[in-house]
Coordinates of C-alpha atoms in Angstrom, one line a residue:
Chain A
M1 CA -0.3 -0.2 0.3
A2 CA 1.2 3.7 -0.4
F3 CA 0.9 6.4 1.2
R4 CA -3.2 7.6 2.0
I5 CA -3.9 10.5 3.9
G6 CA -7.3 10.1 6.3
I7 CA -9.7 12.8 7.9
D8 CA -11.0 13.0 11.0
L9 CA -13.8 15.0 11.2
G10 CA -15.1 16.6 14.5
G11 CA -17.5 18.9 15.7
T12 CA -14.4 21.1 17.0
N13 CA -11.7 20.1 14.8
V14 CA -10.3 18.3 11.5
K15 CA -7.2 16.3 11.5
V16 CA -6.0 15.4 8.2
G17 CA -2.7 13.5 8.0
L18 CA -1.1 11.8 6.2
V19 CA -0.7 7.3 6.9
N20 CA 2.0 5.3 5.2
S21 CA 1.7 1.9 4.3
R22 CA 2.7 1.1 8.5
L23 CA -0.3 2.1 9.0
Q24 CA 2.0 5.4 10.9
I25 CA 0.5 8.8 10.3
V26 CA 3.6 10.6 9.6
K27 CA 1.9 14.3 8.9
E28 CA -1.1 16.2 10.5
Q29 CA -2.6 19.5 10.7
T30 CA -4.8 20.2 12.3
V31 CA -8.0 22.5 10.4
R32 CA -10.3 24.5 13.5
T33 CA -14.2 23.1 11.8
S34 CA -16.0 26.4 13.2
G35 CA -13.6 28.5 10.3
F36 CA -15.8 27.1 8.0
Q37 CA -19.3 28.3 7.7
K38 CA -20.4 25.5 4.9
P39 CA -19.9 22.4 4.0
E40 CA -18.6 23.3 0.2
S41 CA -15.9 26.0 1.7
L42 CA -14.6 23.5 4.4
A43 CA -13.9 20.8 2.2
K44 CA -12.3 22.7 -0.5
E45 CA -9.9 23.9 2.9
L46 CA -9.4 20.0 3.6
A47 CA -8.2 19.2 -0.4
L48 CA -6.1 21.9 -0.2
V49 CA -4.3 20.8 3.0
S50 CA -4.6 17.2 1.8
K51 CA -2.7 18.8 -1.6
A52 CA 0.2 20.0 0.5
L53 CA 0.6 17.1 2.7
S54 CA 0.5 14.1 -0.5
K55 CA 3.2 16.7 -2.3
G56 CA 5.9 14.2 -3.3
H57 CA 3.9 11.4 -2.2
D58 CA 2.1 9.2 -5.0
V59 CA -1.8 9.5 -2.4
S60 CA -4.8 7.6 -4.4
H61 CA -7.1 7.0 -1.3
I62 CA -8.0 9.6 0.9
G63 CA -11.1 8.2 3.2
I64 CA -13.2 10.8 5.3
G65 CA -15.1 10.3 8.8
V66 CA -17.7 12.1 10.5
A67 CA -19.0 13.1 13.7
G68 CA -22.5 12.3 12.6
D69 CA -25.8 9.4 10.8
T70 CA -24.0 8.4 7.5
D71 CA -24.3 7.2 4.7
S72 CA -20.9 5.8 3.4
K73 CA -22.4 3.9 0.1
N74 CA -23.3 7.7 -1.9
G75 CA -21.2 9.5 0.5
I76 CA -24.2 11.3 2.1
V77 CA -23.4 13.4 6.0
R78 CA -27.6 12.3 6.9
V79 CA -27.2 14.1 10.2
A80 CA -24.4 15.5 11.7
P81 CA -25.8 17.4 15.1
N82 CA -22.1 19.4 15.8
L83 CA -21.5 20.8 12.3
K84 CA -25.3 21.6 11.6
W85 CA -24.8 20.1 8.2
K86 CA -27.9 17.7 7.0
N87 CA -28.5 16.0 3.8
V88 CA -24.5 16.8 2.6
P89 CA -23.7 15.1 -0.4
F90 CA -20.2 15.2 1.4
K91 CA -17.9 12.7 -0.5
K92 CA -19.5 15.0 -3.8
V93 CA -18.7 18.3 -2.5
F94 CA -14.8 16.8 -2.3
Q95 CA -14.4 15.0 -5.2
S96 CA -14.8 17.6 -6.5
H97 CA -12.1 20.0 -5.7
I98 CA -9.4 17.0 -5.5
S99 CA -8.4 13.2 -7.7
G100 CA -8.2 10.1 -6.3
H101 CA -10.8 7.4 -4.5
V102 CA -13.0 9.2 -1.6
T103 CA -14.2 7.8 1.0
V104 CA -16.8 8.8 3.7
D105 CA -17.7 7.3 6.6
N106 CA -19.3 7.9 10.5
D107 CA -16.6 8.6 12.9
A108 CA -16.8 5.7 15.7
N109 CA -17.2 3.0 12.1
V110 CA -14.0 4.4 11.4
A111 CA -12.8 4.8 14.5
A112 CA -13.3 0.7 15.1
W113 CA -11.8 0.5 11.9
G114 CA -8.6 2.0 12.6
I115 CA -8.4 -0.4 15.9
Y116 CA -9.1 -3.4 14.4
N117 CA -6.3 -2.9 11.5
T118 CA -4.0 -1.8 14.2
Q119 CA -4.3 -3.4 17.6
T120 CA -6.2 -7.0 16.4
P121 CA -3.6 -10.0 16.3
K122 CA -4.0 -12.2 12.4
G123 CA -6.6 -13.9 12.1
V124 CA -9.8 -12.1 14.2
K125 CA -13.0 -11.1 12.5
H126 CA -15.2 -10.1 15.1
I127 CA -15.0 -7.4 17.7
L128 CA -16.9 -4.6 18.9
V129 CA -15.2 -0.5 19.6
L130 CA -17.3 1.1 22.3
T131 CA -16.8 4.8 22.6
L132 CA -17.2 6.3 25.8
G133 CA -16.9 9.8 25.6
T134 CA -19.5 12.5 26.4
G135 CA -21.8 10.0 24.2
V136 CA -21.6 6.1 24.7
G137 CA -21.3 5.2 20.6
G138 CA -20.0 2.2 19.1
G139 CA -18.1 0.6 15.6
I140 CA -19.3 -3.6 15.4
I141 CA -16.7 -5.6 12.6
I142 CA -17.9 -8.6 11.8
D143 CA -16.3 -10.7 9.4
G144 CA -13.5 -8.2 8.8
K145 CA -15.3 -6.0 7.6
I146 CA -17.0 -2.6 8.7
Y147 CA -20.3 -4.2 10.2
R148 CA -23.7 -0.9 9.5
G149 CA -26.8 -3.1 9.1
G150 CA -30.0 -1.8 6.8
T151 CA -29.7 1.3 7.1
G152 CA -26.8 2.2 7.6
S153 CA -27.2 2.5 11.7
A154 CA -26.1 -0.4 13.4
G155 CA -23.9 -0.5 16.9
E156 CA -25.6 2.3 18.8
F157 CA -24.4 0.9 21.8
G158 CA -25.3 4.4 24.2
H159 CA -28.7 3.8 24.3
L160 CA -29.3 0.6 25.0
T161 CA -32.1 0.7 27.5
I162 CA -30.5 -1.3 30.4
V163 CA -32.5 0.3 33.2
P164 CA -36.5 -0.2 32.2
N165 CA -38.2 3.1 33.3
G166 CA -34.6 4.4 35.0
L167 CA -32.4 7.6 34.7
P168 CA -33.6 10.3 31.7
C169 CA -31.1 10.1 28.6
N170 CA -30.5 13.2 26.6
C171 CA -32.2 11.7 23.9
G172 CA -35.6 11.4 25.3
D173 CA -36.2 8.1 26.8
K174 CA -34.7 6.9 29.7
G175 CA -32.6 3.8 31.3
C176 CA -30.2 3.8 28.1
L177 CA -26.4 2.7 28.8
E178 CA -25.0 7.0 27.9
A179 CA -27.6 7.8 30.8
Y180 CA -25.2 5.6 33.1
V181 CA -21.5 6.0 32.2
G182 CA -21.2 8.3 29.3
G183 CA -19.5 10.9 30.0
L184 CA -21.6 14.7 30.0
N185 CA -23.6 12.5 32.4
L186 CA -22.2 10.5 34.6
S187 CA -20.2 14.3 35.5
R188 CA -24.4 15.5 36.2
N189 CA -25.7 12.4 38.2
V190 CA -22.7 13.2 40.6
A191 CA -23.9 17.3 40.7
K192 CA -27.3 16.3 41.7
A193 CA -25.4 13.7 44.0
I194 CA -23.6 16.9 45.4
L195 CA -26.4 18.6 45.6
E196 CA -28.6 16.2 47.8
G197 CA -25.6 15.8 50.0
A198 CA -23.0 13.7 48.9
K199 CA -19.9 13.4 51.2
T200 CA -17.1 14.6 49.1
R201 CA -13.7 16.2 48.0
L202 CA -15.8 16.5 44.7
K203 CA -18.0 18.9 46.2
K204 CA -15.3 22.0 46.0
I205 CA -14.8 21.9 42.6
Y206 CA -18.4 21.5 42.0
K207 CA -18.9 24.3 44.0
R208 CA -16.0 26.0 42.3
A209 CA -17.1 26.1 38.8
P210 CA -20.1 23.0 37.8
S211 CA -17.6 23.4 34.6
E212 CA -15.1 21.6 35.5
L213 CA -16.6 19.0 37.1
T214 CA -16.0 16.4 34.8
P215 CA -15.1 12.8 34.6
H216 CA -11.4 13.6 34.5
S217 CA -11.7 15.4 37.8
I218 CA -14.7 12.3 38.8
F219 CA -11.5 10.0 37.6
V220 CA -8.4 12.1 40.8
A221 CA -11.4 12.5 43.1
A222 CA -11.5 8.3 43.2
K223 CA -7.3 8.1 42.2
E224 CA -6.4 10.5 45.4
G225 CA -8.8 7.6 47.9
D226 CA -12.5 9.5 48.0
A227 CA -15.1 6.8 49.0
F228 CA -17.8 9.4 47.0
A229 CA -15.6 9.3 43.4
L230 CA -15.0 5.4 43.9
K231 CA -18.3 4.1 44.0
V232 CA -18.9 6.0 40.9
W233 CA -16.4 4.2 39.1
K234 CA -17.4 1.3 40.1
E235 CA -20.2 1.4 39.4
V236 CA -19.6 2.8 35.9
G237 CA -17.9 -0.9 35.6
D238 CA -21.3 -2.9 37.4
N239 CA -23.4 -1.4 34.1
L240 CA -20.8 -1.6 32.2
G241 CA -20.3 -5.5 32.5
M242 CA -23.9 -6.2 31.8
A243 CA -24.0 -4.3 28.7
I244 CA -21.1 -5.3 27.3
G245 CA -22.5 -9.5 28.9
N246 CA -25.2 -8.8 26.9
L247 CA -23.3 -7.6 23.7
A248 CA -21.6 -10.5 23.9
Y249 CA -24.5 -12.8 24.0
L250 CA -25.2 -11.4 21.1
F251 CA -22.4 -11.4 18.6
N252 CA -19.4 -13.4 20.8
P253 CA -16.9 -11.0 19.3
E254 CA -13.4 -11.6 20.0
M255 CA -12.4 -9.0 21.6
V256 CA -14.2 -5.7 22.9
F257 CA -12.6 -2.7 23.0
L258 CA -13.2 0.4 24.9
T259 CA -11.8 4.6 24.1
G260 CA -13.1 7.4 24.2
G261 CA -11.9 9.4 28.0
V262 CA -14.1 7.6 29.6
A263 CA -12.6 4.7 29.1
Q264 CA -9.2 6.6 29.8
A265 CA -10.3 5.7 34.3
G266 CA -10.1 2.1 33.1
E267 CA -8.2 1.4 35.6
L268 CA -11.4 2.0 38.5
F269 CA -13.6 0.0 36.8
L270 CA -11.7 -3.0 34.0
K271 CA -12.2 -5.0 37.3
P272 CA -16.2 -4.9 38.7
L273 CA -16.4 -4.8 34.7
S274 CA -14.9 -7.8 34.6
E275 CA -16.4 -9.4 37.7
K276 CA -19.4 -9.3 35.9
L277 CA -18.5 -9.5 32.4
I278 CA -16.8 -12.9 33.7
N279 CA -19.8 -14.2 35.6
R280 CA -22.4 -14.3 34.2
A281 CA -24.2 -18.0 33.5
F282 CA -23.1 -18.6 30.0
E283 CA -19.3 -18.0 30.6
T284 CA -17.5 -19.9 28.1
I285 CA -19.5 -16.3 26.1
T286 CA -18.3 -14.0 28.0
Q287 CA -14.8 -16.3 29.0
S288 CA -13.6 -16.1 26.0
I289 CA -13.7 -12.0 25.4
V290 CA -10.6 -10.0 25.3
L291 CA -11.2 -6.7 26.7
K292 CA -8.6 -4.1 26.2
V293 CA -8.4 -0.2 26.3
A294 CA -7.6 1.1 22.9
K295 CA -4.5 2.9 22.6
N296 CA -3.5 6.0 20.5
P297 CA -7.0 6.4 21.2
N298 CA -6.3 10.0 19.6
Q299 CA -4.8 8.7 15.9
M300 CA -7.4 6.2 15.2
G301 CA -9.6 7.9 13.3
V302 CA -6.6 9.2 11.2
I303 CA -5.4 6.1 11.1
G304 CA -8.8 4.2 10.4
A305 CA -10.5 7.4 7.5
A306 CA -7.1 6.3 5.8
L307 CA -8.1 2.8 5.4
L308 CA -11.2 3.0 4.8
Chain B
M1 CA -31.1 -27.4 -7.0
A2 CA -31.6 -30.9 -6.7
F3 CA -33.4 -32.5 -4.6
R4 CA -31.7 -32.2 -0.7
I5 CA -32.6 -34.1 3.0
G6 CA -33.3 -31.6 5.4
I7 CA -32.9 -33.0 9.4
D8 CA -34.6 -31.3 12.1
L9 CA -33.0 -33.7 15.7
G10 CA -34.6 -32.2 18.8
G11 CA -35.3 -33.5 22.0
T12 CA -38.2 -35.5 21.7
N13 CA -39.0 -36.2 17.2
V14 CA -36.4 -35.9 14.6
K15 CA -37.6 -35.2 11.4
V16 CA -36.4 -36.3 8.1
G17 CA -37.3 -34.4 4.9
L18 CA -37.2 -34.0 1.0
V19 CA -36.8 -30.7 0.1
N20 CA -37.2 -29.7 -3.7
S21 CA -35.8 -27.3 -5.5
R22 CA -38.9 -24.3 -5.2
L23 CA -37.9 -25.3 -1.5
Q24 CA -41.1 -27.0 -0.7
I25 CA -41.0 -30.7 2.3
V26 CA -42.5 -33.2 -0.3
K27 CA -41.8 -36.4 1.5
E28 CA -41.2 -36.3 5.5
Q29 CA -40.8 -39.1 8.2
T30 CA -40.1 -39.0 11.6
V31 CA -38.5 -40.7 13.9
R32 CA -38.7 -40.9 17.7
T33 CA -34.6 -39.8 19.1
S34 CA -35.5 -41.1 22.2
G35 CA -35.7 -44.6 20.7
F36 CA -32.4 -44.8 20.3
Q37 CA -30.3 -44.4 23.1
K38 CA -26.5 -43.5 21.5
P39 CA -25.4 -40.8 18.5
E40 CA -24.4 -43.6 16.7
S41 CA -27.3 -45.5 16.1
L42 CA -28.8 -42.7 16.2
A43 CA -27.1 -41.9 12.8
K44 CA -27.3 -45.2 11.6
E45 CA -31.0 -44.5 12.0
L46 CA -31.6 -41.4 10.6
A47 CA -29.2 -42.1 7.2
L48 CA -31.3 -45.1 6.7
V49 CA -34.1 -43.0 7.1
S50 CA -32.6 -40.5 4.6
K51 CA -31.9 -43.1 2.2
A52 CA -35.0 -43.8 1.6
L53 CA -36.6 -41.1 1.5
S54 CA -33.9 -39.6 -1.4
K55 CA -35.1 -43.1 -3.0
G56 CA -34.8 -42.0 -7.5
H57 CA -33.8 -38.6 -6.6
D58 CA -30.4 -36.9 -7.1
V59 CA -29.8 -36.2 -2.8
S60 CA -26.1 -34.5 -2.8
H61 CA -26.7 -32.4 0.0
I62 CA -28.2 -33.4 4.0
G63 CA -28.2 -30.8 6.7
I64 CA -29.0 -31.7 10.1
G65 CA -30.3 -29.0 12.8
V66 CA -29.6 -30.2 16.8
A67 CA -31.2 -28.7 19.7
G68 CA -27.7 -28.1 21.1
D69 CA -24.5 -25.3 21.5
T70 CA -22.9 -26.9 17.8
D71 CA -18.6 -26.1 16.1
S72 CA -21.3 -26.2 12.5
K73 CA -17.7 -26.2 10.8
N74 CA -16.3 -29.8 12.3
G75 CA -19.9 -31.2 12.8
I76 CA -19.5 -31.1 16.4
V77 CA -23.0 -31.0 19.5
R78 CA -20.8 -29.6 21.9
V79 CA -24.0 -29.2 24.2
A80 CA -27.5 -31.0 23.7
P81 CA -28.5 -31.2 27.2
N82 CA -32.6 -32.5 26.2
L83 CA -29.9 -34.7 23.7
K84 CA -27.6 -35.7 26.7
W85 CA -25.1 -35.1 24.5
K86 CA -21.6 -33.4 25.2
N87 CA -18.7 -33.3 22.0
V88 CA -20.3 -35.5 19.4
P89 CA -18.9 -36.1 16.5
F90 CA -22.0 -35.9 14.4
K91 CA -20.7 -35.2 10.9
K92 CA -18.6 -37.9 10.9
V93 CA -20.9 -40.0 12.7
F94 CA -24.0 -39.8 10.2
Q95 CA -21.0 -39.3 7.6
S96 CA -20.3 -42.6 7.6
H97 CA -23.2 -44.2 6.9
I98 CA -23.9 -42.5 4.0
S99 CA -22.3 -40.5 0.8
G100 CA -23.0 -37.1 0.0
H101 CA -22.6 -33.4 1.4
V102 CA -23.3 -33.4 4.7
T103 CA -23.6 -29.9 8.0
V104 CA -24.7 -30.0 11.3
D105 CA -25.7 -26.5 12.7
N106 CA -27.2 -25.4 15.9
D107 CA -31.2 -26.1 15.3
A108 CA -32.1 -21.8 16.4
N109 CA -30.0 -21.0 13.1
V110 CA -31.0 -23.3 10.9
A111 CA -34.3 -22.6 11.5
A112 CA -33.3 -19.1 10.7
W113 CA -32.0 -20.2 7.9
G114 CA -35.1 -22.2 6.4
I115 CA -36.4 -18.5 7.6
Y116 CA -34.4 -16.2 5.5
N117 CA -34.8 -18.6 2.3
T118 CA -38.5 -18.6 2.0
Q119 CA -39.8 -15.6 4.2
T120 CA -37.6 -12.8 2.9
P121 CA -38.4 -10.9 -0.1
K122 CA -35.2 -10.4 -2.4
G123 CA -32.4 -7.9 -1.6
V124 CA -33.0 -8.4 2.7
K125 CA -29.5 -9.2 4.3
H126 CA -30.0 -9.0 7.3
I127 CA -32.5 -10.6 9.6
L128 CA -32.7 -11.4 13.2
V129 CA -35.0 -14.6 14.4
L130 CA -36.3 -15.0 17.8
T131 CA -37.5 -18.0 18.5
L132 CA -40.3 -17.7 21.9
G133 CA -40.5 -21.3 22.6
T134 CA -40.3 -23.5 26.1
G135 CA -36.4 -21.5 26.2
V136 CA -35.5 -17.8 24.3
G137 CA -33.0 -18.8 21.6
G138 CA -32.5 -16.8 18.0
G139 CA -30.6 -17.0 14.7
I140 CA -29.0 -13.8 13.2
I141 CA -28.4 -13.8 9.1
I142 CA -25.4 -11.1 8.3
D143 CA -24.5 -10.1 4.3
G144 CA -26.7 -12.8 3.9
K145 CA -25.1 -15.8 5.7
I146 CA -25.3 -17.0 9.3
Y147 CA -23.7 -15.7 11.6
R148 CA -22.4 -17.5 15.1
G149 CA -19.7 -15.1 16.5
G150 CA -16.1 -15.7 17.6
T151 CA -16.4 -19.3 18.7
G152 CA -20.2 -20.0 16.9
S153 CA -22.4 -18.6 20.2
A154 CA -24.2 -15.7 18.9
G155 CA -27.7 -14.8 19.5
E156 CA -28.3 -15.7 23.1
F157 CA -31.1 -14.3 22.8
G158 CA -32.6 -15.1 26.1
H159 CA -30.7 -13.8 27.9
L160 CA -29.8 -10.7 27.7
T161 CA -30.4 -9.2 30.8
I162 CA -33.7 -7.3 30.6
V163 CA -34.1 -6.2 34.1
P164 CA -31.3 -5.5 36.6
N165 CA -31.5 -8.4 39.6
G166 CA -34.9 -8.8 37.5
L167 CA -36.8 -12.1 37.8
P168 CA -34.1 -15.4 38.8
C169 CA -33.7 -17.1 35.1
N170 CA -33.4 -21.4 35.1
C171 CA -29.4 -20.0 34.1
G172 CA -28.6 -19.3 36.8
D173 CA -28.6 -15.7 35.9
K174 CA -30.9 -13.3 37.3
G175 CA -33.8 -10.6 34.5
C176 CA -33.1 -12.4 31.8
L177 CA -35.5 -12.0 29.5
E178 CA -36.3 -15.6 28.7
A179 CA -38.0 -15.3 32.4
Y180 CA -39.9 -13.4 31.2
V181 CA -41.1 -14.3 28.4
G182 CA -39.8 -18.4 27.9
G183 CA -42.8 -20.5 27.5
L184 CA -42.0 -22.6 30.8
N185 CA -41.0 -19.2 33.3
L186 CA -44.6 -17.4 31.6
S187 CA -46.3 -20.2 33.3
R188 CA -44.4 -20.4 36.3
N189 CA -45.0 -16.5 36.7
V190 CA -48.7 -17.3 36.4
A191 CA -48.7 -19.6 39.4
K192 CA -46.6 -17.9 41.0
A193 CA -49.2 -15.1 40.7
I194 CA -52.1 -16.9 41.7
L195 CA -50.7 -18.8 44.5
E196 CA -50.8 -14.7 45.5
G197 CA -53.6 -14.4 44.9
A198 CA -54.5 -12.7 41.1
K199 CA -57.7 -13.4 40.3
T200 CA -58.0 -15.3 36.8
R201 CA -60.5 -18.3 35.5
L202 CA -56.7 -19.7 35.5
K203 CA -56.7 -20.7 38.4
K204 CA -58.8 -22.6 38.2
I205 CA -57.3 -24.8 34.9
Y206 CA -53.8 -24.7 37.4
K207 CA -56.2 -26.2 40.3
R208 CA -57.8 -28.8 38.9
A209 CA -53.6 -29.9 36.5
P210 CA -50.5 -27.3 37.4
S211 CA -49.7 -28.6 34.5
E212 CA -51.6 -27.2 31.9
L213 CA -51.8 -24.1 33.1
T214 CA -50.0 -23.4 29.2
P215 CA -48.4 -20.3 27.3
H216 CA -51.7 -21.7 25.5
S217 CA -54.1 -22.1 28.6
I218 CA -53.5 -18.9 28.7
F219 CA -53.8 -17.4 25.2
V220 CA -56.9 -19.3 25.1
A221 CA -58.0 -17.4 28.8
A222 CA -57.1 -14.1 27.4
K223 CA -58.7 -15.4 23.9
E224 CA -62.1 -15.3 25.9
G225 CA -61.1 -12.0 27.7
D226 CA -59.3 -12.8 31.3
A227 CA -58.8 -9.8 32.4
F228 CA -55.4 -11.2 34.0
A229 CA -54.8 -13.0 31.3
L230 CA -54.9 -10.2 28.5
K231 CA -52.2 -8.1 31.2
V232 CA -49.6 -11.5 31.2
W233 CA -49.5 -11.0 27.0
K234 CA -49.5 -6.7 26.9
E235 CA -46.3 -8.1 29.4
V236 CA -44.3 -10.2 27.5
G237 CA -45.1 -7.2 24.6
D238 CA -44.0 -4.4 26.7
N239 CA -41.1 -6.7 27.4
L240 CA -39.8 -8.2 24.1
G241 CA -40.7 -5.0 22.6
M242 CA -37.8 -3.1 24.7
A243 CA -35.7 -6.4 23.5
I244 CA -36.4 -5.8 19.7
G245 CA -35.9 -2.8 20.2
N246 CA -32.0 -2.8 21.7
L247 CA -31.9 -5.6 19.1
A248 CA -32.6 -2.6 16.3
Y249 CA -30.0 -0.9 17.6
L250 CA -27.1 -3.5 17.6
F251 CA -27.6 -4.6 14.3
N252 CA -30.1 -1.7 11.9
P253 CA -31.7 -4.9 10.8
E254 CA -34.7 -5.7 8.4
M255 CA -36.8 -7.9 9.6
V256 CA -37.5 -9.6 12.8
F257 CA -39.2 -12.9 13.3
L258 CA -40.8 -14.0 15.5
T259 CA -40.7 -18.0 16.0
G260 CA -41.9 -21.1 18.7
G261 CA -45.2 -21.4 20.5
V262 CA -45.5 -18.9 22.6
A263 CA -45.1 -16.8 18.9
Q264 CA -48.2 -18.1 18.4
A265 CA -49.9 -15.7 21.0
G266 CA -49.2 -12.8 18.8
E267 CA -52.4 -11.1 18.0
L268 CA -52.4 -10.6 21.4
F269 CA -48.4 -9.0 22.3
L270 CA -48.1 -8.1 19.3
K271 CA -50.2 -4.0 19.7
P272 CA -47.1 -3.5 22.9
L273 CA -44.6 -5.3 20.9
S274 CA -44.6 -2.8 18.4
E275 CA -45.7 0.5 20.2
K276 CA -42.1 0.0 23.1
L277 CA -40.4 -0.3 19.1
I278 CA -41.3 2.3 17.7
N279 CA -41.6 4.6 20.1
R280 CA -37.5 4.1 21.1
A281 CA -35.7 7.8 20.4
F282 CA -34.2 6.8 17.0
E283 CA -37.1 6.1 15.0
T284 CA -35.8 5.7 11.6
I285 CA -33.5 2.3 12.7
T286 CA -36.7 1.0 14.7
Q287 CA -39.3 2.1 12.1
S288 CA -37.2 0.6 9.4
I289 CA -38.5 -3.1 10.7
V290 CA -40.7 -5.3 9.4
L291 CA -41.6 -7.7 11.8
K292 CA -43.4 -10.6 11.1
V293 CA -44.7 -14.1 12.8
A294 CA -43.0 -16.8 11.3
K295 CA -44.9 -18.8 8.8
N296 CA -44.5 -22.8 8.5
P297 CA -42.7 -22.9 12.1
N298 CA -42.8 -26.5 11.7
Q299 CA -40.8 -26.9 8.6
M300 CA -38.6 -23.7 9.0
G301 CA -35.8 -26.7 10.6
V302 CA -35.7 -29.2 8.7
I303 CA -36.0 -26.8 5.2
G304 CA -33.2 -24.7 6.3
A305 CA -31.0 -27.6 6.9
A306 CA -31.5 -28.7 4.0
L307 CA -30.3 -25.4 2.8
L308 CA -27.4 -25.7 5.3

């Protein structure tokens, strides 16, 4: 494989990278998404950046991962709330500025594809990737290919009902996995507990600046021995363990990867997670899974896109 | 396609059928499973029956669906509780008695394969089949192929946790889908409610003969207007709707089929099921699903096996 360009198009930044045949990003450039109001002007800029990065190299493939619901077959971004895009034929728009083969897909699929290609041993065919960020999403690799489902919406891990009539979720439903382990909801749930009198050093942080109550500050408090914060992560592990147990029963995957900001607190929740997981009745299914926190999470969007 | 033989090997009966190229069973014979103590003697008998049914036809493929955990690649039945088999190389044993290509798979996969091949429009690639019988199982078709997962155990629908710390299940876990909608548990849950004073005409049946309290008698009572029985089926619909909503978010299937004894009460639970399903937040996923009760459920094991 020659060089390829991978583009990771998010709500805040766009990362454009030149990826070599050993699946390393050799050069990278970041573009501020908000600097370009329209998809057309953003596409033009990204084409310029791609050409500049490609200079002197033979680049025939450009892949783009977009934070939104995407029709990858036709290269159309159906809905991208953070970009405020609706039905944007981004492949067509981008292709008009550049030569080479262009592919557009959803960012969670792309990250899963990057992880699959760089972090699984040869022979592994079926993996799940759970992205634990502000929200919860993910990607599914089946038979060594990205699995998209009937209308391209498979892998909506964050909105699985894990507790009937449970906590309210931003999607409008109740009891979703994201309502329990999504970064935004994690902070909200802790804030609520503080207002209800929970004893924790996080109270001081919250009183000073509510916005500083984040998965990261909850992680730091737990590392410093705060009992309440430790319990928060134990519950994250319990809930993820139950959900991943269900996913295991359905997909019987060989490996499950966790990625995203919340996954970085893995050392605090992986133990309860594994206990929930391996103690299920059909232990041959759950115990056969290799569970990992993905390495180099910030590079997977660009590398996965380049490999589309 | 010429003629094929399909064998549906269950704990009580084995059905052997000759299937024509229009996917119809043209001749069928039933063998009592308990009549043959050992896999070897059963295999010998089934080979005799297969040869007799094939007489005068060109049969090159024989498929066998077994009620148990099966390694289809190697044709080994790993565990079949109802047959009391463990690690039986049934393909090899059977093959020694007959010529032709022999395939062995799990019965739920086989039924799903039969339904996929006879009851879905051309172009449909991804379907789920939930078998609502004494227990709850199922099969997954992805990209037009049976999906088995990493160790051949995918599609364990019955033991998804749907209620954390919910009703006890036969598997030893709590809150499994099967604990709420499996035929055996449905009867048990109703018996428990009767003993706790529920007002229902099922009480009389239960007092007369507890074994007559079955999904069928609960169905009949509901059809006759029994309010308690009607509520039982409404709850089956609610629980199935929630579970199928989760499956939809994961697999984004084009069609979902229900089959097995409990599915025959569909008219009483499909409405609440659909309401739960289509009222999920990501309605484009759930509303795109075509949900059906499978036709000719008793033939799907033989036809699916023949088509393996």
